[in-house]
PDB file of C-alpha atoms in Angstrom:
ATOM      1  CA  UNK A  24       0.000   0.000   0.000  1.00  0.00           C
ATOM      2  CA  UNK A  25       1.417   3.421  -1.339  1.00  0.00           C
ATOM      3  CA  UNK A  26       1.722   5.401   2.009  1.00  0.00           C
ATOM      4  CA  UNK A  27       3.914   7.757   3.927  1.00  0.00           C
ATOM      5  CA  UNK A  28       4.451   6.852   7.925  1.00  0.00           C
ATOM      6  CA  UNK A  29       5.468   8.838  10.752  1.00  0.00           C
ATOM      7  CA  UNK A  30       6.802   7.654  14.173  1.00  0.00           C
ATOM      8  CA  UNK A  31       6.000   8.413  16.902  1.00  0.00           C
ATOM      9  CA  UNK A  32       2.316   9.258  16.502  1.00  0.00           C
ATOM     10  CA  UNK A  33       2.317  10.794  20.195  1.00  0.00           C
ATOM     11  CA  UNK A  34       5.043  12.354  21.969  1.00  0.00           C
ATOM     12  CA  UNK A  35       5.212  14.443  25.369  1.00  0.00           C
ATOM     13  CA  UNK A  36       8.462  15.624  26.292  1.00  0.00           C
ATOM     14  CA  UNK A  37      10.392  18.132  28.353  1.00  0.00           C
ATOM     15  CA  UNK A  38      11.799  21.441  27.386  1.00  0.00           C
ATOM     16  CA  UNK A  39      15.943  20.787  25.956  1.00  0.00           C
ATOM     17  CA  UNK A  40      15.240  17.174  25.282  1.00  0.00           C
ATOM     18  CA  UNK A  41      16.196  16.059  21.690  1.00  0.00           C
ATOM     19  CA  UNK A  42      14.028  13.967  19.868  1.00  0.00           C
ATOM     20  CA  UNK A  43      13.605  13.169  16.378  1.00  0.00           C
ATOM     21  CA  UNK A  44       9.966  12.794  14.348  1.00  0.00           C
ATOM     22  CA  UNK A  45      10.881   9.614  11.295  1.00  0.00           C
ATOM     23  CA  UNK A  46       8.587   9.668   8.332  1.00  0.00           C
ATOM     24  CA  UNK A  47       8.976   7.357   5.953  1.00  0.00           C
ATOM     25  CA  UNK A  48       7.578   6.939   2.400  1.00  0.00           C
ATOM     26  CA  UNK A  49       7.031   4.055  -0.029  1.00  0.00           C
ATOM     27  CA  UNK A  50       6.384   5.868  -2.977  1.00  0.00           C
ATOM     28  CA  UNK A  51       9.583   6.926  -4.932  1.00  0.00           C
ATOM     29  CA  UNK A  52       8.743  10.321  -4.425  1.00  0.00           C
ATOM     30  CA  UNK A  53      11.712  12.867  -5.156  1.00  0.00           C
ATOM     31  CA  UNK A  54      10.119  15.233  -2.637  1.00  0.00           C
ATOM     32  CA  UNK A  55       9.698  15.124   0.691  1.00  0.00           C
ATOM     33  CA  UNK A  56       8.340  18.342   3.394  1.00  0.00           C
ATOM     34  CA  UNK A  57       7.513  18.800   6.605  1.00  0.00           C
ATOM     35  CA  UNK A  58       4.693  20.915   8.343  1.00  0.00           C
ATOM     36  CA  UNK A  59       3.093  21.985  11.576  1.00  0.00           C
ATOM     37  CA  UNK A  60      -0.442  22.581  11.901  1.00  0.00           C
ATOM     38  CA  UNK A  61      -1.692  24.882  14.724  1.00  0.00           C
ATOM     39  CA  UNK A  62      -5.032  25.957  15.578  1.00  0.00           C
ATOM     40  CA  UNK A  63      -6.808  28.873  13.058  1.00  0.00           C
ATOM     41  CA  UNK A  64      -3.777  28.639  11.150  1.00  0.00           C
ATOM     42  CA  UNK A  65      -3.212  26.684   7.903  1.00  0.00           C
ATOM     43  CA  UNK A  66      -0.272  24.291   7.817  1.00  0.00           C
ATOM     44  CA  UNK A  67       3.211  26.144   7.400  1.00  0.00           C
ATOM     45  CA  UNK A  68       5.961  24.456   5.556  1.00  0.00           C
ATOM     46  CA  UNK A  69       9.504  23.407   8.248  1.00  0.00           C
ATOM     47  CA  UNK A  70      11.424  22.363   5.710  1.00  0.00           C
ATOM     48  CA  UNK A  71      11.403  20.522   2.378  1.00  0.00           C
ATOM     49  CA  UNK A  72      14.136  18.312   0.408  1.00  0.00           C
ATOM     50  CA  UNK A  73      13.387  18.165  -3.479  1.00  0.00           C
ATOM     51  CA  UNK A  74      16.038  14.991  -3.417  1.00  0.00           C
ATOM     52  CA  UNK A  75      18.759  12.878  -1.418  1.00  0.00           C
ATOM     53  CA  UNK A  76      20.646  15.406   0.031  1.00  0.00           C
ATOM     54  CA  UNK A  77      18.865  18.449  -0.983  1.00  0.00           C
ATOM     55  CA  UNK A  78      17.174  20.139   2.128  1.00  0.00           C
ATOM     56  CA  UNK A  79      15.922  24.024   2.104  1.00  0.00           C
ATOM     57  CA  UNK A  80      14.230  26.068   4.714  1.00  0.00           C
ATOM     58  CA  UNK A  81      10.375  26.202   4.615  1.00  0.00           C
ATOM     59  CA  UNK A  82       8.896  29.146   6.437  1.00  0.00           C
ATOM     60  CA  UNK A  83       9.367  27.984  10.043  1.00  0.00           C
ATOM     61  CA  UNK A  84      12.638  26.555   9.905  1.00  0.00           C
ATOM     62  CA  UNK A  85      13.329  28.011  13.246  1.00  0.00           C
ATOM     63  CA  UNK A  86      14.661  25.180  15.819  1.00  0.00           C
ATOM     64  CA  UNK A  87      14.401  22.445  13.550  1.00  0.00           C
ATOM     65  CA  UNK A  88      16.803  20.322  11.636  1.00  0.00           C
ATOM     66  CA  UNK A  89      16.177  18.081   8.683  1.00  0.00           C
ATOM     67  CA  UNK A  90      18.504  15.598   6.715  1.00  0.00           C
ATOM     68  CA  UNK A  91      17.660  13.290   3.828  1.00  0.00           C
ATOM     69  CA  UNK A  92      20.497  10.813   3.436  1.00  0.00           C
ATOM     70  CA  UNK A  93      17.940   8.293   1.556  1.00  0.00           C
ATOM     71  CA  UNK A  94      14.711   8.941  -1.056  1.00  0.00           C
ATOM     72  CA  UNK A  95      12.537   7.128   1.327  1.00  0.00           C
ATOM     73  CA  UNK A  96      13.255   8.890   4.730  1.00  0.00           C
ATOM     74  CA  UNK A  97      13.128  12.416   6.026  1.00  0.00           C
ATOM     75  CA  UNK A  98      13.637  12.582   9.859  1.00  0.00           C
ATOM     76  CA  UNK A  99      12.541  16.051  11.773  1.00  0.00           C
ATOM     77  CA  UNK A 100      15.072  17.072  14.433  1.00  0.00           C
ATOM     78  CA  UNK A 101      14.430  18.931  17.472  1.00  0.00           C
ATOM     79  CA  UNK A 102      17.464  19.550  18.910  1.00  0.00           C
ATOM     80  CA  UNK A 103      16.305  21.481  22.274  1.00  0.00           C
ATOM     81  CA  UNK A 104      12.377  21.869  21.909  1.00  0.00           C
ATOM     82  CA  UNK A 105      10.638  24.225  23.404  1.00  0.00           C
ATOM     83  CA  UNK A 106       7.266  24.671  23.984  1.00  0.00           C
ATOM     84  CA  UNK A 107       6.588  26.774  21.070  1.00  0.00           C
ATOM     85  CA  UNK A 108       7.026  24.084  19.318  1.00  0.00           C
ATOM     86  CA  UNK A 109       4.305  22.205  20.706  1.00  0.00           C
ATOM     87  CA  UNK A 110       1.932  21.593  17.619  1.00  0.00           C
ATOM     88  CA  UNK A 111       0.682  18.693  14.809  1.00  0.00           C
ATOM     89  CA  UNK A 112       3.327  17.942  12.335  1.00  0.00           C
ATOM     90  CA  UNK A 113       2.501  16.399   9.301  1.00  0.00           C
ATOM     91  CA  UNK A 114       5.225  14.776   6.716  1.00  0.00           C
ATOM     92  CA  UNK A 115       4.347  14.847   3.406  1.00  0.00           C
ATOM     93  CA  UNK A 116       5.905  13.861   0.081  1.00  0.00           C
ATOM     94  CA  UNK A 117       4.710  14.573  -3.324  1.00  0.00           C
ATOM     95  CA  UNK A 118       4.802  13.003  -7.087  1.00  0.00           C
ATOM     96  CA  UNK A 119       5.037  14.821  -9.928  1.00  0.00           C
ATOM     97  CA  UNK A 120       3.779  12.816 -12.610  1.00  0.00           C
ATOM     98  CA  UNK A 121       4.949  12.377 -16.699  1.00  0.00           C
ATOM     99  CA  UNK A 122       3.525  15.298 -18.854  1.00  0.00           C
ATOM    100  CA  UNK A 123       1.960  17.381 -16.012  1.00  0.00           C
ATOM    101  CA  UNK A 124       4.072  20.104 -16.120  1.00  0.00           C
ATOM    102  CA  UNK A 125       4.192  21.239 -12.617  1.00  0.00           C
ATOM    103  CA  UNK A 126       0.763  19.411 -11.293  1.00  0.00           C
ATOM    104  CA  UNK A 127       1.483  17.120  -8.543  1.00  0.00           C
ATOM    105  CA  UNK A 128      -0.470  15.316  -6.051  1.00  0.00           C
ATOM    106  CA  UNK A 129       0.693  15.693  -2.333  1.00  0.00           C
ATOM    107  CA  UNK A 130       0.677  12.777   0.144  1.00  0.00           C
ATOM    108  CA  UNK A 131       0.908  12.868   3.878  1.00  0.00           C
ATOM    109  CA  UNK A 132       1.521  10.899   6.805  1.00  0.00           C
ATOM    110  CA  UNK A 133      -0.837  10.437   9.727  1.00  0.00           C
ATOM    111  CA  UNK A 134       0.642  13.391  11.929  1.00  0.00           C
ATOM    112  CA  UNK A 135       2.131  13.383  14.960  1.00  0.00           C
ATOM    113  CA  UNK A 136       0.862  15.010  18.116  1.00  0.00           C
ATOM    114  CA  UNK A 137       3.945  16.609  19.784  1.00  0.00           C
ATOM    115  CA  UNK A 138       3.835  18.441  23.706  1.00  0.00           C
ATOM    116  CA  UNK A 139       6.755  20.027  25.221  1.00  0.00           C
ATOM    117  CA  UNK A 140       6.121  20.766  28.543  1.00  0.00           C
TER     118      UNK A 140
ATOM    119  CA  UNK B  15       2.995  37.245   1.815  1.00  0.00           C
ATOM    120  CA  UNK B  16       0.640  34.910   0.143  1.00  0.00           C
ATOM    121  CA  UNK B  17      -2.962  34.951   1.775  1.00  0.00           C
ATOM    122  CA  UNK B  18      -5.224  31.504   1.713  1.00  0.00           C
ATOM    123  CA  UNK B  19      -8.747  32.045   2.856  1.00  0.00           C
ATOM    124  CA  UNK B  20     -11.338  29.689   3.694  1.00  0.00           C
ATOM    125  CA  UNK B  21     -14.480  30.738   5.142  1.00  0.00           C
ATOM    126  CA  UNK B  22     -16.646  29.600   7.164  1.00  0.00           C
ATOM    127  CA  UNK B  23     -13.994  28.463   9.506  1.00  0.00           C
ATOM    128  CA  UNK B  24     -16.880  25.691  10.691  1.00  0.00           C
ATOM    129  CA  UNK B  25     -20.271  24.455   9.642  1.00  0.00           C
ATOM    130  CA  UNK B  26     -22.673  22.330  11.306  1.00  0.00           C
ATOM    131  CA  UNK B  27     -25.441  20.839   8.696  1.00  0.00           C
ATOM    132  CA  UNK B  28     -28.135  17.967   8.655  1.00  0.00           C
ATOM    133  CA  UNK B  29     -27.682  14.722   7.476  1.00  0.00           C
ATOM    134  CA  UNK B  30     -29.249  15.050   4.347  1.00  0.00           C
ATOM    135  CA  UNK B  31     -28.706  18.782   3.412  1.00  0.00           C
ATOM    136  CA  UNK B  32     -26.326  19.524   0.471  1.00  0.00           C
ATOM    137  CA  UNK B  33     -23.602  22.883   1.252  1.00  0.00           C
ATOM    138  CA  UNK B  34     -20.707  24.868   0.624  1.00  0.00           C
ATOM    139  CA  UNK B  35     -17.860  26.776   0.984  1.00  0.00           C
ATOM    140  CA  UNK B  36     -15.239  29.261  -0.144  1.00  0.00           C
ATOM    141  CA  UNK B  37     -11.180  29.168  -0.936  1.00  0.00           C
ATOM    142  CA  UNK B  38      -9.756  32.890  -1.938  1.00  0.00           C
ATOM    143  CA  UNK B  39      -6.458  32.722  -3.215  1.00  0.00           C
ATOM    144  CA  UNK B  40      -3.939  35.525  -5.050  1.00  0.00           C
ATOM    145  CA  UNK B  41      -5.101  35.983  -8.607  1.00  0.00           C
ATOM    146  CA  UNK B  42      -1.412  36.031  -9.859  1.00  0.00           C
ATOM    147  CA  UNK B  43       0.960  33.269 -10.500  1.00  0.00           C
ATOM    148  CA  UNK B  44      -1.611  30.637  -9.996  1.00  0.00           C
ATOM    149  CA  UNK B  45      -0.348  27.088 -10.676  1.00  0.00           C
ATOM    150  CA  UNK B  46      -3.159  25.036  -9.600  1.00  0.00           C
ATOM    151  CA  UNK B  47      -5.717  24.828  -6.620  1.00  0.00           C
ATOM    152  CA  UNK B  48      -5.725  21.455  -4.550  1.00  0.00           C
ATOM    153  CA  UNK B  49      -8.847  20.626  -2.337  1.00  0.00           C
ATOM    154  CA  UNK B  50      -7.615  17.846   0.484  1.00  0.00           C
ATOM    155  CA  UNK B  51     -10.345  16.392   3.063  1.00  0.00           C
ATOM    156  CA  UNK B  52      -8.831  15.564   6.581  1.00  0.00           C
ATOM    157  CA  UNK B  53     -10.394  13.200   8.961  1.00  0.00           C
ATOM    158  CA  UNK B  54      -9.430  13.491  12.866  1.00  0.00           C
ATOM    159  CA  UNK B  55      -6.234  11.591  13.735  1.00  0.00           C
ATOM    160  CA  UNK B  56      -5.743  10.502   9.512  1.00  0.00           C
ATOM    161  CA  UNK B  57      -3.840  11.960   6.765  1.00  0.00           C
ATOM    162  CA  UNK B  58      -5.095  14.286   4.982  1.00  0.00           C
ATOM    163  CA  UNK B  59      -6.229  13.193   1.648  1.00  0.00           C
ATOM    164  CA  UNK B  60      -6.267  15.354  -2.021  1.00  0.00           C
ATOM    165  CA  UNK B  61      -9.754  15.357  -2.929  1.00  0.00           C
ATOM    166  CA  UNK B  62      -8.874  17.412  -6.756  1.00  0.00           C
ATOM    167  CA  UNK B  63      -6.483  19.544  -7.963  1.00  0.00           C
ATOM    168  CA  UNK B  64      -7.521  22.129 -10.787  1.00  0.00           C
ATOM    169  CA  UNK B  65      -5.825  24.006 -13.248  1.00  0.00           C
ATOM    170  CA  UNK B  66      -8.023  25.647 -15.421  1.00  0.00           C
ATOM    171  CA  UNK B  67     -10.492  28.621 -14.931  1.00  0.00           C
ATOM    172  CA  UNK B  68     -13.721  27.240 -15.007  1.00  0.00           C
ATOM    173  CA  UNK B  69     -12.812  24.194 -14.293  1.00  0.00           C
ATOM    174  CA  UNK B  70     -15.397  21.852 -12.074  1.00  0.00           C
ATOM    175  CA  UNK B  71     -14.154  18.573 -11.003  1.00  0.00           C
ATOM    176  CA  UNK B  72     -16.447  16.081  -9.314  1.00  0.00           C
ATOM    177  CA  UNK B  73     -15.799  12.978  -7.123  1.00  0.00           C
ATOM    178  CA  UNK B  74     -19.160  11.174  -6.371  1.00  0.00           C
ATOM    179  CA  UNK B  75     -21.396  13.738  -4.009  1.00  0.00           C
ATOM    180  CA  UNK B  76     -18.689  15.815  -3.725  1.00  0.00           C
ATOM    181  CA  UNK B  77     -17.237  19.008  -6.522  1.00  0.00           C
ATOM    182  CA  UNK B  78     -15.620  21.584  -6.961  1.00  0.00           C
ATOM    183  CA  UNK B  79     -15.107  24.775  -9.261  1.00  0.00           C
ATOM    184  CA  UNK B  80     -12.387  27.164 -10.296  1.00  0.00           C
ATOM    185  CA  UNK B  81     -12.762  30.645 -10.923  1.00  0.00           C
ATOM    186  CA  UNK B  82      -8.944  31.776 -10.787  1.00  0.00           C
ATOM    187  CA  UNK B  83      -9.353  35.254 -12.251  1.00  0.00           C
ATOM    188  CA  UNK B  84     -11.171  36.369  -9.340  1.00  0.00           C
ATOM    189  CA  UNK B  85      -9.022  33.740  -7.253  1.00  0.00           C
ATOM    190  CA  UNK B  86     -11.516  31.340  -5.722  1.00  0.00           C
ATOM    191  CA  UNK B  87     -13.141  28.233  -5.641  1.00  0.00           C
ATOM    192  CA  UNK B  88     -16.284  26.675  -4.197  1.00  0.00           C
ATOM    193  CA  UNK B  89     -16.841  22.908  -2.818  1.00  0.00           C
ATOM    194  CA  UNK B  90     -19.527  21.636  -2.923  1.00  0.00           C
ATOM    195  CA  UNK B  91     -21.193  18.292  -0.966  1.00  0.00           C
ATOM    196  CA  UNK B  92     -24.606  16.855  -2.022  1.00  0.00           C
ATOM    197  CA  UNK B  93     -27.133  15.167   0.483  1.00  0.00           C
ATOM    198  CA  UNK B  94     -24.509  15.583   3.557  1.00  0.00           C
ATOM    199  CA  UNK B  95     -23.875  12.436   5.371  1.00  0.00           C
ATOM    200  CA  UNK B  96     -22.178  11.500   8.779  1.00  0.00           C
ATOM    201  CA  UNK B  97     -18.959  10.321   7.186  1.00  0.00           C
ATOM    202  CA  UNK B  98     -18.289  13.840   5.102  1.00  0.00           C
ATOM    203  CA  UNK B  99     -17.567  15.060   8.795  1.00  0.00           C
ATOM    204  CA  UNK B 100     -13.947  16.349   8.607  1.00  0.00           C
ATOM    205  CA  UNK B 101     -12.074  19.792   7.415  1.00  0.00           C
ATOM    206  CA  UNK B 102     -11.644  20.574   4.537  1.00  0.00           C
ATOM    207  CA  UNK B 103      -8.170  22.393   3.537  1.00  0.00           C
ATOM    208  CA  UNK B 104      -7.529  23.917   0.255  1.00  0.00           C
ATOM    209  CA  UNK B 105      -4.138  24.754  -1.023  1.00  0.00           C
ATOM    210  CA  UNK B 106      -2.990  27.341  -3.672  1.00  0.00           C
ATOM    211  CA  UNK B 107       0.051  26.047  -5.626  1.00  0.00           C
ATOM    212  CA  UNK B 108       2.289  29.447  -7.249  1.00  0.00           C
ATOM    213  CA  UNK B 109       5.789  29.176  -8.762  1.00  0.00           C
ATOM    214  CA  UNK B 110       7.571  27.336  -5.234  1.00  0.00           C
ATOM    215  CA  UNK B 111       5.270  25.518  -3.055  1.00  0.00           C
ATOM    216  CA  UNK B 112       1.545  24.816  -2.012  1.00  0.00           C
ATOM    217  CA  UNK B 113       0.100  27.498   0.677  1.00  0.00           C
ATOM    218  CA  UNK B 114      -2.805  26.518   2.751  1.00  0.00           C
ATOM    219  CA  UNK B 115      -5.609  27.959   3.837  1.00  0.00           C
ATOM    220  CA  UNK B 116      -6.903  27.300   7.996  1.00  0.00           C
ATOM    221  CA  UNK B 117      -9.157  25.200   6.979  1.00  0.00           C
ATOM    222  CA  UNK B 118     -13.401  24.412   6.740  1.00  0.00           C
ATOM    223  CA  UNK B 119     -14.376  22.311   9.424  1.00  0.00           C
ATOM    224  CA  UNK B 120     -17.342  20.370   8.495  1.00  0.00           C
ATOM    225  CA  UNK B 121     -19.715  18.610  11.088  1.00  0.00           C
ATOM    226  CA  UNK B 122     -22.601  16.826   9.757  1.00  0.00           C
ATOM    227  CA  UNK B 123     -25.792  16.347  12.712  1.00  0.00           C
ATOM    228  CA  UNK B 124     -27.527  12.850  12.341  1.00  0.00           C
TER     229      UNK B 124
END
């Protein structure tokens, strides 16, 4: 089944204590992005990678860190959250298919419910 | 800044009762508009993505239309049942990325 996965689904943690968000996706896809969704706002892009090793700043890069060292994965760092960063993040990764100039159809994961206390 | 706006923010309707509502987007370098329905605690899914002013796609009670000179769109759900309950996010696609608006949450009453 085509899908993209994120782990954990649930976290609460402390403020300063690292943790890393994996999302995962089965699809091939070239490009891979990362978002938080807060309340009466519409998701905002973290980061995106358009391919292995390619990683730019979305527009709430602040306090996180991305890498993409393989297509299929695209792990979200927090290095010392905060609780500003408490919030819904949602991986997503995208196709962009033969002949469809720049159409593409987005995927995402299930989110992942994050609390720093 | 690029400004996505869906309104209402939330909408209670009957089972039964067919509605609507409204994603403005900038007029100017439009790429494409992309409807996506989001249950609780799933992924959100892509319901259509349109190109073309005018354009109406359709996916059994539920559609959508394109009107990208004045930069909006309208979706639409027929006979409303208990299982269209979700939000309902649209997304304008310019020249770098996809831009979201907040967001139509959608509760059908039984």
């Amino acid at each position: 089944e085509a899908q993209v996965t994120q782990n954990p689904r649930y976290l609460i943690t402390v403020t300063g204590k690292k943790l890393t968000v994996t999302c995962s996706q089965n699809m091939n896809h070239e490009y891979m992005s990362w978002y938080r969704q807060d309340p009466g706002l519409g998701l905002r892009q973290i980061y995106y990678s358009m391919n292995v090793e390619v990683t730019d700043k979305g527009d709430v890069p602040e306090g996180y860190k991305v890498s993409r060292k393989e297509k299929r994965n695209f792990p979200l760092i927090l290095e010392s959250p905060s609780p500003n960063q408490t919030s819904l993040y949602f991986c997503a990764s995208r196709l962009r298919p033969r002949g469809a100039g720049n159409l593409y159809v987005q995927y995402f994961g299930p989110g992942t419910r994050l609390t720093v206390t | 800044i690029l400004n996505v706006e869906q309104s209402p923010q939330s909408l209670h309707v009957q089972e039964g009762d067919s509605t609507n509502f409204t994603c403005s987007f900038p007029s100017s370098n439009f790429y494409a508009l992309h409807w996506y329905r989001w249950e609780t605690a799933k992924s959100p899914e892509a319901l259509f993505v349109m190109t073309l002013n005018g354009d109406e796609k359709k996916k059994g009670r539920i559609s959508a239309t394109l009107n990208t000179k004045e930069g909006y769109s309208y979706l639409y759900i027929k006979g409303s049942q208990p299982e269209d309950s979700a939000t309902y996010l649209c997304a304008f696609q310019g020249a770098q990325k996809l831009v979201f608006g907040q967001g139509t949450r959608l509760t059908i009453n039984p």
